[in-house]
Amino acid sequence: MDGIASSTVLASRWLADFGAALEARDLRQAGSMLAADCCWRDLLSFTWNIVTVEGPEAIERMLGATLAEARPSRWSLLGEASAADGIVEAWFEFETAAARGLGHLRLKDGRCRTLLTTAKELKGFEERRGAARERGVEHGVVRDRRSWLERKTEEEARLGHDTQPYCVIVGGGQGGIALAARLKQLAVPTIVLERNARAGDSWRNRYKSLCLHDPVWYDHMPYLPFPDHWPVFTPKDQLGDWLEMYVKVMGLNYWSGSHCRSARFDAARGEWEVAVERAGQRILLRPRHLVLATGMSGVPKLPEIPGAAGFRGEQHHSSRFESGERHAGKTCVVVGSNNSAHDIAADLWEHGADVTMIQRSSTMVAKSETLMEFSSGRLYSEAALQRGIGTEKADLMVASIPYRLLPEVQRPIVAALKARDAALYDRLAKAGFMLDFGEDDTGLFLKYLRRGSGYYIDVGASELVARGDIKLKSGVTVARIGERSVICSDGTELPAELIVYATGYGSMNGWAAELISQEVADKVGKCWGIGSGTAYDPGPWEGELRNMWKPTRQEALWFHGGNLAQSRFYSQFLAMQLKARMEGLPTPVYGLPEVHHRE
Amino acid sequence: MDGIASSTVLASRWLADFGAALEARDLRQAGSMLAADCCWRDLLSFTWNIVTVEGPEAIERMLGATLAEARPSRWSLLGEASAADGIVEAWFEFETAAARGLGHLRLKDGRCRTLLTTAKELKGFEERRGAARERGVEHGVVRDRRSWLERKTEEEARLGHDTQPYCVIVGGGQGGIALAARLKQLAVPTIVLERNARAGDSWRNRYKSLCLHDPVWYDHMPYLPFPDHWPVFTPKDQLGDWLEMYVKVMGLNYWSGSHCRSARFDAARGEWEVAVERAGQRILLRPRHLVLATGMSGVPKLPEIPGAAGFRGEQHHSSRFESGERHAGKTCVVVGSNNSAHDIAADLWEHGADVTMIQRSSTMVAKSETLMEFSSGRLYSEAALQRGIGTEKADLMVASIPYRLLPEVQRPIVAALKARDAALYDRLAKAGFMLDFGEDDTGLFLKYLRRGSGYYIDVGASELVARGDIKLKSGVTVARIGERSVICSDGTELPAELIVYATGYGSMNGWAAELISQEVADKVGKCWGIGSGTAYDPGPWEGELRNMWKPTRQEALWFHGGNLAQSRFYSQFLAMQLKARMEGLPTPVYGLPEVHHRE
């Protein structure tokens, strides 16, 4: 028997035995099939939650609590298993009482090291696509037939006025749009509230030189992938146009130019009161569920610096920077050293400004090219496509690695980056730039998950920093602002006509504080981060991103967001959770975490 | 050796020998490898034309004229051959001096029965997609960098004013749009002129109940297929929205609200003068090529009927019918019995009008469901997708059948339709409806190709006709129009408050007469039709659709159109012909036909 065949037999047998143990509700038997450090990541199928359960004991507890409702069955391997470095990997299908599921397992020495179980679709509430798509025309003849346009126009006119949406999504960027598209396919009546005039404006309104930092293969929206000629790094206005088109052809109820003023949960009625201002009109929406999709970055953080009020030049947060065009010849200070700081500093330099970057703490720099080669490119690239790994499969492969194991996966990648771009890192260090690669050398992706900051994906600005074209003042903080200068903590005074504060964003629950109440924001607690105990991501260990795409401590309040890939992938699970609730399916949530941090 | 293996060896050997004969320019040897009734269909690769050459002698002549320039080589089978009913089929690749090609062959008794050769892409002028796509961002730092939006805005502002497009397409329906998208990918500067206010309006402005009569799998646009949930039969407004979005995200230079007033070819300068009125402004465009994509249907045919001027009710051509809504309770006469006539009669009936259809000659009726099952569904359906036949492959499979052989392919399909829907046909006949299935029982698709008319794809109206809900007056013509009635050739007087003339369209060269001159229209001659010698398609035999997507007798004038599938498929060949000319490649045209009919 060759390696693939014997791995397949092994995986198949393990799966059958494990399935049998679960069907017999024999927790000890199931537990005995797991490695001592087993991580089981479940996306809805057992827990109606997004949760990673670690170790056989905790897993047995989880099974004890969920098996009676989940009633898993029909475990069956998908395709062949594979083996490398003593690990056997395989994909499988299964069912629960409510859903059809897709899973992935890794076995080591015959026991399970990692298990992923995901709900793929709710039985009886499948999306209508492929052979099950709608007809579009009612064949036959029908008196007073109403056309697609008439039905659509009427539905749009009624929704939010005569009829209430089941769900309101605040924020119509890629996150809100992806989720609304999923909900539309599941026939969950939804309104997206977007304060900008047009879908896509959240991208159009950003600084002129912005392009996506991730490549196209990583950035597809659900259902309607970018065409094959789409550029590798989408310029922001082109992405804006794409999103605007997407909203239209996906038939979303997208209220642009609509401000969500406040929201209040009426526990007695089990519904929200969402106050909206739309085209000068005040509308009170009463959805059953409220999703905040206002950007995983949360509210812009503008540091309070003595003297700032007296500054005679122009100053604003990076989120409001548009273009270096107006600043040719001016003296500019960019506070911060992450992605936006670099992009903005480069944009200013390209337009002929005199730019100084203030680096307050060390930064991870990774060249975009190198990242594509060593990191995203393995799963999201033309080469991956050639190997049969499309976006959906790649997403599941990423999901199959528990957060607990990410550091060991990422460290060799970081080592490879360091070696490949040693010359650049050397020159940056010589220019005084404070580099890091994560506290534990786990690199950019973990920084993103832990704190959502602390890195620059280099698309050119590092060269300017290394050359000294972008001047650098590092290892200081801003002590105060003069009338025409920035005074650093070491006493250095930097003349300034423009100050850009690329000082990041707060946690997403800041939006809950703004829109709902501080009380609800505190009840829900910090969003994002996994409890790694590293900077800006305090413990205890959570095992999953806090509050994202899953039930929170506030009934009927949800947070959705992340980059395009996360918005694409997790929107399907958030949509399924909402659909299940709308249809009245039992959705007992297992493992709702304690709230340890309020901000 | 099993059947597939031996077929593959056979096909492989034939291809190698044939390739060797062509490389040696041994026409007799090549000719001896062809069946006496061999049809060779070439799309550009040998002939820079769309042409079917029939019989070994004619093929030898074609080879004698084209081999020196084409220099074909590298013939190689793609995948396995297949065999059924004594015919071995296989796909293959090859190259010419200018292009990479894709082909298909059918062998019978070791000789070639049909051969398809198509140019897939021009060497050195490949579309930039997949791994070769553009970067989108210029990594590195560049003083005075211009953003995607700035470059796009400037290009749009200049094109047609400071710079001239290489190509102007008159008509921005699916045909013009598909072609413009292809040209964009080949970097051929193009302007599409569309008189309506928005892309998609040519669909939106049609009658309210209209949906596509062909199913979604047949109707994809190039590059950006409909998503998987798209309805089977797209409602016209939804298609309008899709086209509008498509124009936007494909980045086309689409001048909506722009009337093409006239066009004149300046032979001395080798360019057209195209007079355009756009937003009240007169603009003279000077492209090198002019494409008429104003609808394969040509100019609406409004019969001149005595008394029509004195009619006191409302009367118009079917192309101007919007909805039955306004006509509830009115007495309406629809002249004609093809697709539009049926759709409009049903729409009127659904809105409570009293409708009579005047059937002047017999009509082929085929139920949409049955057509999907027996005809398009074999190649364009979920089932076909499951068998690995995507749209591109299906298009090539259709293209691989020479027009000469279509009758024998279609007859069994027609027989199957007749059997399946015998009950309906029976009831229609009893209601007095004059049925046919094509003069030679070859059905709907051949009627479409020969005359573009003469059929109804039944989505429900036939039931109304059978029941008598749509009243029928058949076997008569309209003798004259009274003040409030239609008087038939048999003397019957039908009261009428509304008359809709669903009387069809002229040939596309009618557009050339309108826009350019009668002289040019006559020089070019009739468009569409294959010279079958059946009604409305006089001989002699042409072997291909007249003047479509290929060089015409008027230098630099082209006709583009057809249904969504033809627009998708043939746009690639028309785009390549234009690209080759723009790049100055030699494009000697073989087999430009004589003009036998002016209208």
CSV table of C-alpha atoms in Angstrom, one decimal, chain A residues 128-131 133-150 152 185 198 208-209 211 216-217 223-235 237-238 241-242 244-246 248-250 325 346 349-353 368-369 372 382 458-461 463-464 467, chain B residues 128-131 133-150 152 185 198 208-209 211 216-217 223-235 237-238 241-242 244-246 248-250 325 346 349-353 368-369 372 382 458-461 463-464 467:
chain,number,residue,atom,x,y,z
A,128,ARG,CA,-30.6,28.5,-3.9
A,129,ARG,CA,-27.8,28.2,-6.4
A,130,GLY,CA,-26.6,26.0,-9.2
A,131,ALA,CA,-29.4,23.6,-10.1
A,133,ARG,CA,-31.4,28.6,-8.4
A,134,GLU,CA,-34.6,30.6,-9.0
A,135,ARG,CA,-36.2,30.5,-12.4
A,136,GLY,CA,-36.4,34.3,-12.7
A,137,VAL,CA,-39.4,34.2,-14.9
A,138,GLU,CA,-42.7,32.7,-13.9
A,139,HIS,CA,-43.5,30.6,-16.9
A,140,GLY,CA,-47.1,30.3,-17.7
A,141,VAL,CA,-49.5,33.2,-17.7
A,142,VAL,CA,-50.6,35.0,-14.6
A,143,ARG,CA,-53.1,37.8,-14.5
A,144,ASP,CA,-51.6,41.0,-13.1
A,145,ARG,CA,-48.1,39.5,-13.2
A,146,ARG,CA,-45.6,41.7,-11.5
A,147,SER,CA,-42.2,42.0,-13.0
A,148,TRP,CA,-38.9,41.6,-11.2
A,149,LEU,CA,-38.5,45.3,-11.2
A,150,GLU,CA,-41.9,46.0,-9.8
A,152,LYS,CA,-38.0,44.7,-6.2
A,185,GLN,CA,-29.0,34.4,-0.4
A,198,ARG,CA,-22.2,55.7,-2.4
A,208,LYS,CA,-5.1,58.7,-3.0
A,209,SER,CA,-2.2,56.3,-3.3
A,211,CYS,CA,-4.1,50.1,-3.0
A,216,VAL,CA,-6.3,39.7,-5.5
A,217,TRP,CA,-6.5,36.0,-4.8
A,223,TYR,CA,-20.3,34.7,-4.9
A,224,LEU,CA,-18.8,37.0,-7.4
A,225,PRO,CA,-15.0,36.7,-7.7
A,226,PHE,CA,-12.9,39.4,-9.4
A,227,PRO,CA,-12.4,38.5,-13.0
A,228,ASP,CA,-9.2,37.0,-14.2
A,229,HIS,CA,-7.6,40.2,-15.4
A,230,TRP,CA,-8.2,42.1,-12.1
A,231,PRO,CA,-4.9,43.7,-10.9
A,232,VAL,CA,-2.9,42.0,-8.2
A,233,PHE,CA,-3.2,44.9,-5.8
A,234,THR,CA,-6.6,46.7,-6.4
A,235,PRO,CA,-6.4,50.5,-6.3
A,237,ASP,CA,-11.1,53.6,-6.3
A,238,GLN,CA,-11.3,50.5,-8.4
A,241,ASP,CA,-16.4,50.8,-8.0
A,242,TRP,CA,-16.4,47.0,-7.6
A,244,GLU,CA,-20.8,49.7,-5.6
A,245,MET,CA,-21.5,47.3,-8.5
A,246,TYR,CA,-21.6,44.4,-6.2
A,248,LYS,CA,-26.3,46.6,-7.1
A,249,VAL,CA,-26.1,43.2,-8.8
A,250,MET,CA,-26.4,41.3,-5.6
A,325,GLU,CA,-1.0,66.8,-3.5
A,346,ALA,CA,5.5,58.1,0.9
A,349,TRP,CA,7.3,62.6,-0.3
A,350,GLU,CA,6.1,61.6,-3.8
A,351,HIS,CA,4.3,65.0,-4.0
A,352,GLY,CA,7.4,66.9,-3.0
A,353,ALA,CA,6.8,67.4,0.7
A,368,SER,CA,4.8,42.7,0.0
A,369,GLU,CA,6.6,40.6,-2.7
A,372,MET,CA,3.3,36.9,-1.3
A,382,GLU,CA,-2.1,31.6,-9.5
A,458,ASP,CA,6.3,47.3,2.4
A,459,VAL,CA,5.3,48.5,-1.1
A,460,GLY,CA,8.2,51.0,-1.4
A,461,ALA,CA,8.3,53.4,1.6
A,463,GLU,CA,13.4,52.3,0.7
A,464,LEU,CA,12.6,56.0,1.3
A,467,ARG,CA,17.7,56.3,2.0
B,128,ARG,CA,-3.0,40.0,-19.5
B,129,ARG,CA,-4.7,37.7,-17.1
B,130,GLY,CA,-4.1,35.1,-14.5
B,131,ALA,CA,-0.4,35.1,-13.6
B,133,ARG,CA,-2.4,40.3,-14.9
B,134,GLU,CA,-1.3,43.8,-14.1
B,135,ARG,CA,0.0,44.7,-10.7
B,136,GLY,CA,-2.5,47.5,-10.1
B,137,VAL,CA,0.0,49.4,-7.9
B,138,GLU,CA,3.3,50.6,-8.8
B,139,HIS,CA,5.4,49.3,-6.0
B,140,GLY,CA,8.3,51.5,-5.1
B,141,VAL,CA,8.0,55.3,-4.8
B,142,VAL,CA,7.6,57.5,-7.7
B,143,ARG,CA,7.5,61.3,-7.7
B,144,ASP,CA,4.2,62.7,-8.9
B,145,ARG,CA,2.7,59.3,-9.0
B,146,ARG,CA,-0.8,59.3,-10.6
B,147,SER,CA,-3.4,57.1,-9.1
B,148,TRP,CA,-5.6,54.6,-11.0
B,149,LEU,CA,-8.5,57.1,-10.8
B,150,GLU,CA,-6.4,60.0,-12.1
B,152,LYS,CA,-8.6,56.7,-15.8
B,185,GLN,CA,-8.3,43.5,-22.6
B,198,ARG,CA,-27.6,54.2,-19.3
B,208,LYS,CA,-42.3,44.8,-19.0
B,209,SER,CA,-42.7,41.0,-18.9
B,211,CYS,CA,-37.2,37.8,-19.6
B,216,VAL,CA,-28.4,31.5,-17.8
B,217,TRP,CA,-25.8,29.0,-18.7
B,223,TYR,CA,-14.7,37.4,-18.4
B,224,LEU,CA,-17.4,37.9,-15.7
B,225,PRO,CA,-19.9,35.1,-15.6
B,226,PHE,CA,-23.2,35.5,-13.8
B,227,PRO,CA,-22.9,34.3,-10.2
B,228,ASP,CA,-24.2,30.9,-9.2
B,229,HIS,CA,-27.5,32.1,-7.8
B,230,TRP,CA,-28.4,34.1,-11.0
B,231,PRO,CA,-31.9,33.1,-12.1
B,232,VAL,CA,-32.3,30.7,-15.0
B,233,PHE,CA,-34.2,33.3,-17.1
B,234,THR,CA,-32.9,36.7,-16.4
B,235,PRO,CA,-35.6,39.4,-16.2
B,237,ASP,CA,-34.3,44.9,-15.8
B,238,GLN,CA,-31.9,42.6,-14.0
B,241,ASP,CA,-28.4,46.3,-14.2
B,242,TRP,CA,-25.9,43.6,-14.9
B,244,GLU,CA,-24.6,48.6,-16.6
B,245,MET,CA,-22.4,47.2,-13.8
B,246,TYR,CA,-20.3,45.3,-16.3
B,248,LYS,CA,-18.4,50.1,-15.2
B,249,VAL,CA,-16.2,47.3,-13.7
B,250,MET,CA,-14.7,46.4,-17.1
B,325,GLU,CA,-50.7,47.9,-18.0
B,346,ALA,CA,-49.7,37.4,-23.2
B,349,TRP,CA,-54.0,39.4,-21.7
B,350,GLU,CA,-52.4,39.3,-18.2
B,351,HIS,CA,-53.3,42.9,-17.8
B,352,GLY,CA,-56.9,42.3,-18.7
B,353,ALA,CA,-56.9,43.4,-22.3
B,368,SER,CA,-38.7,26.6,-23.2
B,369,GLU,CA,-38.5,23.6,-20.8
B,372,MET,CA,-33.6,23.2,-22.4
B,382,GLU,CA,-25.8,22.5,-14.5
B,458,ASP,CA,-43.0,29.1,-25.4
B,459,VAL,CA,-43.0,30.4,-21.9
B,460,GLY,CA,-46.8,30.2,-21.5
B,461,ALA,CA,-48.5,32.1,-24.2
B,463,GLU,CA,-51.5,27.8,-23.6
B,464,LEU,CA,-53.5,31.0,-23.9
B,467,ARG,CA,-57.4,27.9,-24.7
